[in-house]
């Protein structure tokens, strides 16, 4: 089944080991005093994508997809040989289309110019011509090898912990791959065996997932594993959840005893 | 240096274009030969230069959809290719399309063949709908057939994912007029896979009659043509029709009775008539699903059993709507110059 992760290009072509990721930055490394700066750049660019995405009122998942596209693009290109700012704009533009929430190219150009030109960044060179962004989009899609599907941990999180009426926006959006698809018997996604998390804990797990995009994790681990790790961290860091687990005395085993499985 | 998987050859070198075979939603389709293996493929060129907004969102949708679908009755997208400022989709080559093949007289289909074609179409639709995809442009030229008698659904330029549990608001400007279901003609924007099933019903009849059955000139006329055959919608047949957006504007002026069975009994067997009638149910809620249709007595009980038209390999030439259209235009010119 190709709507599943294991059959996807995400799994087959876009998961790397750390050595390969390091190798991709070889050229950039020559220009920094401390290799750690490269990681800082990664954080900086991820924040910019998130800012631009919010200005374009993109949903969190589309922003995550834009970030994944950005990181995939820089598996084949060097920061020092490209203009990351136009790449960022192109990533947002393509991700918005790929996630069925298209924004007009003119808006992307306008918002990107405004954002990048402010005092914090001082980038005044962003082209005002739509066609430059369209051109960059073409190179981007080429280097992405037309693989426009990215899987995200949000879906696993909401499948395991989601609740009706939760304030965390977890509605599977129209256009999401395989949303509502059920292949054969399974109980996840059926509403059975959900992990009962407090609303604020769910929120925390969601934010932890947002933060993972500031690193290379999305190139290294499958999304469901990232989601599980985020849930685990939440059980540790979310105070009242942690307290209630402790008082239930299940802590000595594993927080996952909190999973109330009811296999159907 | 960065290790990057390189495309060994550009599209021009790897594929040699043989001829144009079609016109997709957003670009021409060519028959091409892989210069290495000698195998044929269909190349669909996505026009970029005309797009001021860059990569067309419909193309992006089609790529995403096809990359996540794999079924015997869905056309295979082998790969994507970028060359000289164009993006190409590389498909498996299909010798004919339904419109083309129904217009030729060399090879005649038996009832078993037609049953097989109908079954394959429904199997493709059942898979799509199971995957949460509505095709939204089922018509003769998008139903592809090869010389092995295999039928595959193609052109996903209008297709999209839908919500299984919640029906969303979509555009009603989809599906070629002749295959467009009545609820869209009445202006609904809340719909699901049932729209494909109406089109499938139209195709099923077309298999037997060899030409599209509901040939309207515009939206209003399209409804009139439908009324003439299956009658006007009554509250019993379709309770919700009166609440659809354009009902007051386009509602039937007079009551027409259902003539469906008398009109088509000379073409279709009783069980085939039953199935076609269920596919062409007015009320989308009562329309048969692809999965239910596959289980209809037409397939499971009535003789003959479905049999793929493998004899198509003996057919001379390739039959696509495009050529059929050109042929027709040529003939028209001839008769015009003759008079």
Coordinates of N, CA, C and O in Angstrom, one line a residue, chain B residues 88-193:
Chain B
X88 N 8.2 16.3 -16.9 CA 7.5 15.2 -17.6 C 7.1 14.2 -16.6 O 7.8 13.8 -15.7
X89 N 5.9 13.7 -16.8 CA 5.4 12.5 -16.0 C 5.6 11.3 -17.0 O 5.1 11.4 -18.1
X90 N 6.2 10.3 -16.5 CA 6.5 9.1 -17.3 C 5.5 8.0 -16.9 O 5.6 7.5 -15.8
X91 N 4.6 7.7 -17.8 CA 3.5 6.7 -17.5 C 3.8 5.4 -18.3 O 4.4 5.4 -19.3
X92 N 3.2 4.3 -17.8 CA 3.2 3.1 -18.7 C 2.3 3.4 -19.9 O 1.4 4.2 -19.8
X93 N 2.7 2.8 -21.0 CA 2.0 3.2 -22.3 C 0.7 2.3 -22.4 O 0.7 1.1 -22.2
X94 N -0.4 3.0 -22.7 CA -1.6 2.3 -23.0 C -2.0 2.5 -24.4 O -2.0 3.6 -24.9
X95 N -2.3 1.4 -25.1 CA -2.5 1.5 -26.6 C -3.7 2.3 -27.0 O -3.7 2.9 -28.0
X96 N -4.8 2.2 -26.2 CA -6.1 2.8 -26.6 C -6.7 3.6 -25.5 O -6.3 3.4 -24.3
X97 N -7.7 4.4 -25.8 CA -8.6 4.8 -24.7 C -10.0 4.4 -25.1 O -10.3 4.0 -26.3
X98 N -11.0 4.4 -24.2 CA -12.3 3.9 -24.4 C -13.0 4.5 -25.6 O -13.6 3.9 -26.4
X99 N -13.0 5.9 -25.6 CA -13.6 6.6 -26.7 C -13.1 6.1 -28.0 O -13.9 5.9 -29.0
X100 N -11.8 6.0 -28.1 CA -11.2 5.6 -29.4 C -11.6 4.1 -29.7 O -12.0 3.9 -30.9
X101 N -11.5 3.3 -28.8 CA -11.7 1.9 -29.1 C -13.2 1.5 -29.4 O -13.5 0.6 -30.2
X102 N -14.1 2.3 -28.9 CA -15.5 2.1 -29.2 C -15.9 2.7 -30.5 O -16.9 2.4 -31.1
X103 N -15.0 3.5 -31.1 CA -15.3 4.1 -32.4 C -14.8 3.3 -33.6 O -15.1 3.6 -34.7
X104 N -14.0 2.2 -33.3 CA -13.5 1.4 -34.4 C -14.4 0.2 -34.7 O -15.2 -0.2 -33.8
X105 N -14.3 -0.3 -35.9 CA -15.2 -1.4 -36.3 C -14.5 -2.7 -36.5 O -15.1 -3.7 -36.9
X106 N -13.1 -2.7 -36.4 CA -12.4 -3.9 -36.7 C -12.7 -5.0 -35.7 O -12.8 -6.2 -36.0
X107 N -12.6 -4.6 -34.4 CA -12.7 -5.6 -33.4 C -14.0 -5.4 -32.7 O -14.3 -4.3 -32.2
X108 N -14.9 -6.4 -32.6 CA -16.1 -6.2 -31.9 C -16.1 -6.9 -30.6 O -15.6 -8.1 -30.5
X109 N -16.6 -6.2 -29.6 CA -16.5 -6.8 -28.2 C -17.7 -7.7 -28.0 O -18.8 -7.4 -28.4
X110 N -17.4 -8.8 -27.3 CA -18.5 -9.7 -26.9 C -19.1 -9.2 -25.6 O -18.5 -8.3 -24.9
X111 N -20.2 -9.7 -25.1 CA -20.8 -9.3 -23.9 C -19.8 -9.6 -22.7 O -19.8 -8.9 -21.7
X112 N -19.1 -10.7 -22.9 CA -18.1 -11.1 -21.8 C -17.0 -10.0 -21.7 O -16.5 -9.7 -20.7
X113 N -16.6 -9.5 -22.9 CA -15.5 -8.5 -22.9 C -16.1 -7.2 -22.2 O -15.4 -6.6 -21.4
X114 N -17.3 -6.8 -22.6 CA -17.8 -5.6 -22.0 C -18.0 -5.7 -20.5 O -17.7 -4.8 -19.7
X115 N -18.3 -6.9 -20.1 CA -18.5 -7.2 -18.6 C -17.1 -7.0 -18.0 O -17.0 -6.4 -16.9
X116 N -16.1 -7.5 -18.6 CA -14.7 -7.4 -18.1 C -14.3 -5.9 -18.0 O -13.8 -5.5 -16.9
X117 N -14.6 -5.2 -19.0 CA -14.2 -3.8 -19.0 C -14.9 -3.0 -17.9 O -14.3 -2.2 -17.1
X118 N -16.2 -3.3 -17.8 CA -17.0 -2.7 -16.7 C -16.5 -3.0 -15.3 O -16.3 -2.2 -14.5
X119 N -16.1 -4.3 -15.2 CA -15.7 -4.8 -13.9 C -14.3 -4.1 -13.5 O -14.1 -3.7 -12.4
X120 N -13.4 -4.0 -14.5 CA -12.1 -3.4 -14.3 C -12.2 -2.0 -13.9 O -11.5 -1.5 -13.0
X121 N -13.2 -1.3 -14.6 CA -13.4 0.1 -14.2 C -13.8 0.3 -12.8 O -13.3 1.1 -12.0
X122 N -14.8 -0.6 -12.4 CA -15.3 -0.5 -11.0 C -14.3 -0.9 -10.0 O -14.2 -0.4 -8.9
X123 N -13.4 -1.9 -10.4 CA -12.4 -2.3 -9.4 C -11.4 -1.1 -9.2 O -11.0 -0.9 -8.1
X124 N -11.1 -0.4 -10.3 CA -10.2 0.8 -10.2 C -10.8 1.8 -9.3 O -10.2 2.4 -8.4
X125 N -12.1 2.0 -9.5 CA -12.8 3.0 -8.7 C -12.9 2.6 -7.2 O -12.8 3.4 -6.3
X126 N -13.2 1.3 -7.0 CA -13.3 0.8 -5.6 C -12.0 1.0 -4.9 O -12.0 1.5 -3.7
X127 N -10.9 0.8 -5.6 CA -9.6 1.0 -5.0 C -9.4 2.5 -4.6 O -9.0 2.9 -3.5
X128 N -9.7 3.4 -5.6 CA -9.5 4.8 -5.4 C -10.3 5.3 -4.2 O -9.8 6.0 -3.4
X129 N -11.6 4.9 -4.2 CA -12.5 5.4 -3.1 C -12.0 4.8 -1.8 O -12.1 5.5 -0.8
X130 N -11.5 3.6 -1.8 CA -11.0 3.0 -0.6 C -9.8 3.8 -0.1 O -9.6 4.0 1.1
X131 N -9.0 4.3 -1.0 CA -7.8 5.2 -0.7 C -8.2 6.6 -0.3 O -7.4 7.4 -0.1
X132 N -9.5 6.9 -0.4 CA -9.9 8.3 -0.1 C -9.7 9.2 -1.2 O -9.5 10.4 -1.0
X133 N -9.8 8.8 -2.5 CA -9.6 9.6 -3.6 C -10.9 9.7 -4.5 O -11.4 8.6 -4.8
X134 N -11.3 10.9 -4.9 CA -12.4 11.0 -5.9 C -11.7 11.4 -7.2 O -10.9 12.3 -7.2
X135 N -12.1 10.7 -8.3 CA -11.4 11.0 -9.5 C -11.9 12.3 -10.1 O -11.1 13.1 -10.6
X136 N -13.2 12.5 -10.2 CA -13.8 13.7 -10.6 C -13.7 14.0 -12.1 O -14.0 15.1 -12.6
X137 N -13.2 13.1 -12.9 CA -13.2 13.3 -14.4 C -13.3 11.9 -15.1 O -12.5 11.7 -16.1
X138 N -14.2 11.1 -14.7 CA -14.3 9.8 -15.4 C -15.0 10.0 -16.7 O -16.2 10.6 -16.7
X139 N -14.4 9.7 -17.8 CA -15.0 9.8 -19.1 C -14.2 8.9 -20.1 O -13.1 8.5 -19.7
X140 N -14.7 8.7 -21.3 CA -14.1 7.8 -22.2 C -12.6 8.0 -22.4 O -11.9 7.1 -22.5
X141 N -12.2 9.3 -22.6 CA -10.8 9.5 -23.0 C -9.9 9.3 -21.8 O -8.7 9.3 -21.9
X142 N -10.4 9.2 -20.6 CA -9.6 9.0 -19.4 C -9.6 7.5 -19.0 O -9.0 7.2 -17.9
X143 N -10.3 6.7 -19.7 CA -10.2 5.3 -19.4 C -9.4 4.6 -20.5 O -9.7 4.6 -21.7
X144 N -8.2 4.1 -20.0 CA -7.2 3.6 -21.0 C -7.2 2.1 -21.0 O -7.5 1.4 -20.0
X145 N -7.0 1.6 -22.2 CA -7.0 0.2 -22.4 C -5.8 -0.3 -23.2 O -5.4 0.4 -24.2
X146 N -5.2 -1.4 -22.9 CA -4.0 -1.8 -23.6 C -4.4 -3.1 -24.4 O -5.5 -3.6 -24.3
X147 N -3.5 -3.5 -25.2 CA -3.7 -4.7 -26.1 C -3.9 -6.0 -25.4 O -4.3 -7.0 -25.9
X148 N -3.6 -6.0 -24.1 CA -3.8 -7.2 -23.3 C -5.2 -7.2 -22.7 O -5.6 -8.1 -21.9
X149 N -6.0 -6.2 -23.1 CA -7.4 -6.1 -22.6 C -7.5 -5.6 -21.2 O -8.5 -5.8 -20.5
X150 N -6.4 -5.0 -20.7 CA -6.4 -4.4 -19.4 C -7.0 -2.9 -19.4 O -6.6 -2.2 -20.3
X151 N -7.8 -2.6 -18.5 CA -8.3 -1.3 -18.4 C -7.8 -0.5 -17.2 O -7.7 -1.1 -16.1
X152 N -7.4 0.7 -17.4 CA -6.8 1.5 -16.3 C -7.3 2.9 -16.3 O -7.5 3.5 -17.4
X153 N -7.6 3.4 -15.2 CA -8.1 4.8 -15.1 C -6.9 5.8 -15.1 O -5.8 5.5 -14.5
X154 N -7.0 6.8 -15.9 CA -5.9 7.8 -16.1 C -6.4 9.2 -15.8 O -7.5 9.5 -15.5
X155 N -5.4 10.1 -16.0 CA -5.6 11.6 -15.9 C -6.3 12.0 -14.5 O -7.5 12.1 -14.4
X156 N -5.4 12.1 -13.6 CA -5.9 12.5 -12.2 C -5.8 14.0 -11.9 O -5.7 14.4 -10.8
X157 N -5.8 14.8 -13.0 CA -5.7 16.2 -12.9 C -6.8 16.9 -12.1 O -6.6 18.0 -11.5
X158 N -7.9 16.3 -12.0 CA -9.0 16.9 -11.2 C -9.3 16.1 -9.9 O -10.1 16.5 -9.1
X159 N -8.6 15.0 -9.8 CA -8.8 14.2 -8.6 C -8.4 14.8 -7.3 O -7.5 15.7 -7.3
X160 N -8.9 14.4 -6.2 CA -8.4 14.9 -4.9 C -8.8 13.9 -3.8 O -9.7 13.1 -3.9
X161 N -8.1 14.1 -2.7 CA -8.4 13.3 -1.5 C -9.7 13.9 -0.9 O -10.0 15.1 -1.0
X162 N -10.5 13.1 -0.3 CA -11.7 13.5 0.3 C -11.7 13.0 1.7 O -11.0 12.0 2.0
X163 N -12.5 13.6 2.6 CA -12.7 13.1 3.9 C -13.7 12.0 4.0 O -14.8 12.2 3.5
X164 N -13.3 10.9 4.5 CA -14.3 9.8 4.5 C -15.4 10.0 5.5 O -16.6 9.7 5.3
X165 N -15.1 10.6 6.7 CA -16.1 10.8 7.7 C -16.9 12.1 7.6 O -18.0 12.2 8.0
X166 N -16.3 13.1 7.0 CA -16.9 14.4 6.9 C -16.9 14.8 5.5 O -15.8 14.8 4.8
X167 N -18.0 15.2 4.9 CA -18.0 15.7 3.6 C -17.6 17.2 3.5 O -18.1 18.0 4.3
X168 N -16.7 17.5 2.7 CA -16.2 18.9 2.6 C -16.8 19.6 1.4 O -17.5 19.0 0.6
X169 N -16.5 20.9 1.4 CA -17.0 21.8 0.4 C -16.0 21.8 -0.7 O -14.9 22.1 -0.6
X170 N -16.4 21.3 -1.9 CA -15.5 21.4 -3.1 C -16.2 22.1 -4.2 O -17.3 22.5 -4.1
X171 N -15.4 22.3 -5.3 CA -16.0 23.0 -6.4 C -16.9 22.1 -7.1 O -16.7 20.8 -7.2
X172 N -18.0 22.6 -7.7 CA -18.9 21.8 -8.5 C -18.6 21.9 -10.0 O -19.3 21.3 -10.8
X173 N -17.6 22.6 -10.3 CA -17.2 22.7 -11.7 C -16.2 21.6 -12.1 O -15.1 21.9 -12.5
X174 N -16.6 20.4 -11.8 CA -15.8 19.3 -12.2 C -16.6 18.3 -13.0 O -17.8 18.3 -13.1
X175 N -15.9 17.4 -13.6 CA -16.4 16.3 -14.5 C -17.0 16.9 -15.8 O -17.8 17.8 -15.8
X176 N -16.5 16.3 -16.9 CA -17.0 16.7 -18.2 C -18.5 16.6 -18.2 O -19.1 15.6 -17.8
X177 N -19.1 17.6 -18.8 CA -20.6 17.8 -18.8 C -21.4 16.5 -19.0 O -22.3 16.1 -18.2
X178 N -21.1 15.7 -20.0 CA -21.9 14.5 -20.3 C -21.8 13.5 -19.2 O -22.7 12.6 -19.2
X179 N -20.8 13.5 -18.4 CA -20.7 12.5 -17.4 C -20.9 13.1 -16.0 O -20.7 12.4 -15.0
X180 N -21.5 14.3 -15.9 CA -21.6 15.0 -14.7 C -22.9 14.6 -14.0 O -24.0 14.6 -14.6
X181 N -22.9 14.2 -12.7 CA -24.1 13.7 -12.0 C -25.0 14.9 -11.7 O -24.6 16.0 -11.7
X182 N -26.3 14.5 -11.6 CA -27.3 15.6 -11.4 C -27.1 16.5 -10.2 O -27.4 17.7 -10.2
X183 N -26.5 15.9 -9.1 CA -26.3 16.8 -7.9 C -25.4 17.9 -8.2 O -25.5 19.0 -7.7
X184 N -24.4 17.7 -9.0 CA -23.5 18.8 -9.4 C -24.2 19.8 -10.3 O -24.0 21.0 -10.2
X185 N -25.0 19.2 -11.2 CA -25.8 20.1 -12.1 C -26.8 21.0 -11.3 O -27.1 22.1 -11.7
X186 N -27.2 20.5 -10.1 CA -28.0 21.2 -9.2 C -27.2 22.1 -8.2 O -27.7 22.6 -7.3
X187 N -25.9 22.1 -8.5 CA -25.1 23.1 -7.7 C -24.5 22.6 -6.4 O -24.0 23.5 -5.7
X188 N -24.6 21.4 -6.0 CA -24.0 21.0 -4.7 C -22.5 21.2 -4.7 O -21.8 21.0 -5.7
X189 N -22.0 21.5 -3.5 CA -20.5 21.6 -3.3 C -20.1 20.6 -2.3 O -19.0 20.6 -1.9
X190 N -21.1 19.9 -1.8 CA -20.8 18.9 -0.7 C -21.1 17.5 -1.3 O -22.2 17.2 -1.6
X191 N -20.0 16.8 -1.7 CA -20.2 15.5 -2.3 C -19.0 14.6 -2.1 O -18.0 15.1 -1.5
X192 N -19.1 13.4 -2.5 CA -18.0 12.5 -2.3 C -17.9 11.6 -3.5 O -18.2 12.0 -4.6
X193 N -17.4 10.3 -3.3 CA -17.2 9.4 -4.4 C -18.4 9.1 -5.2 O -18.2 8.5 -6.3

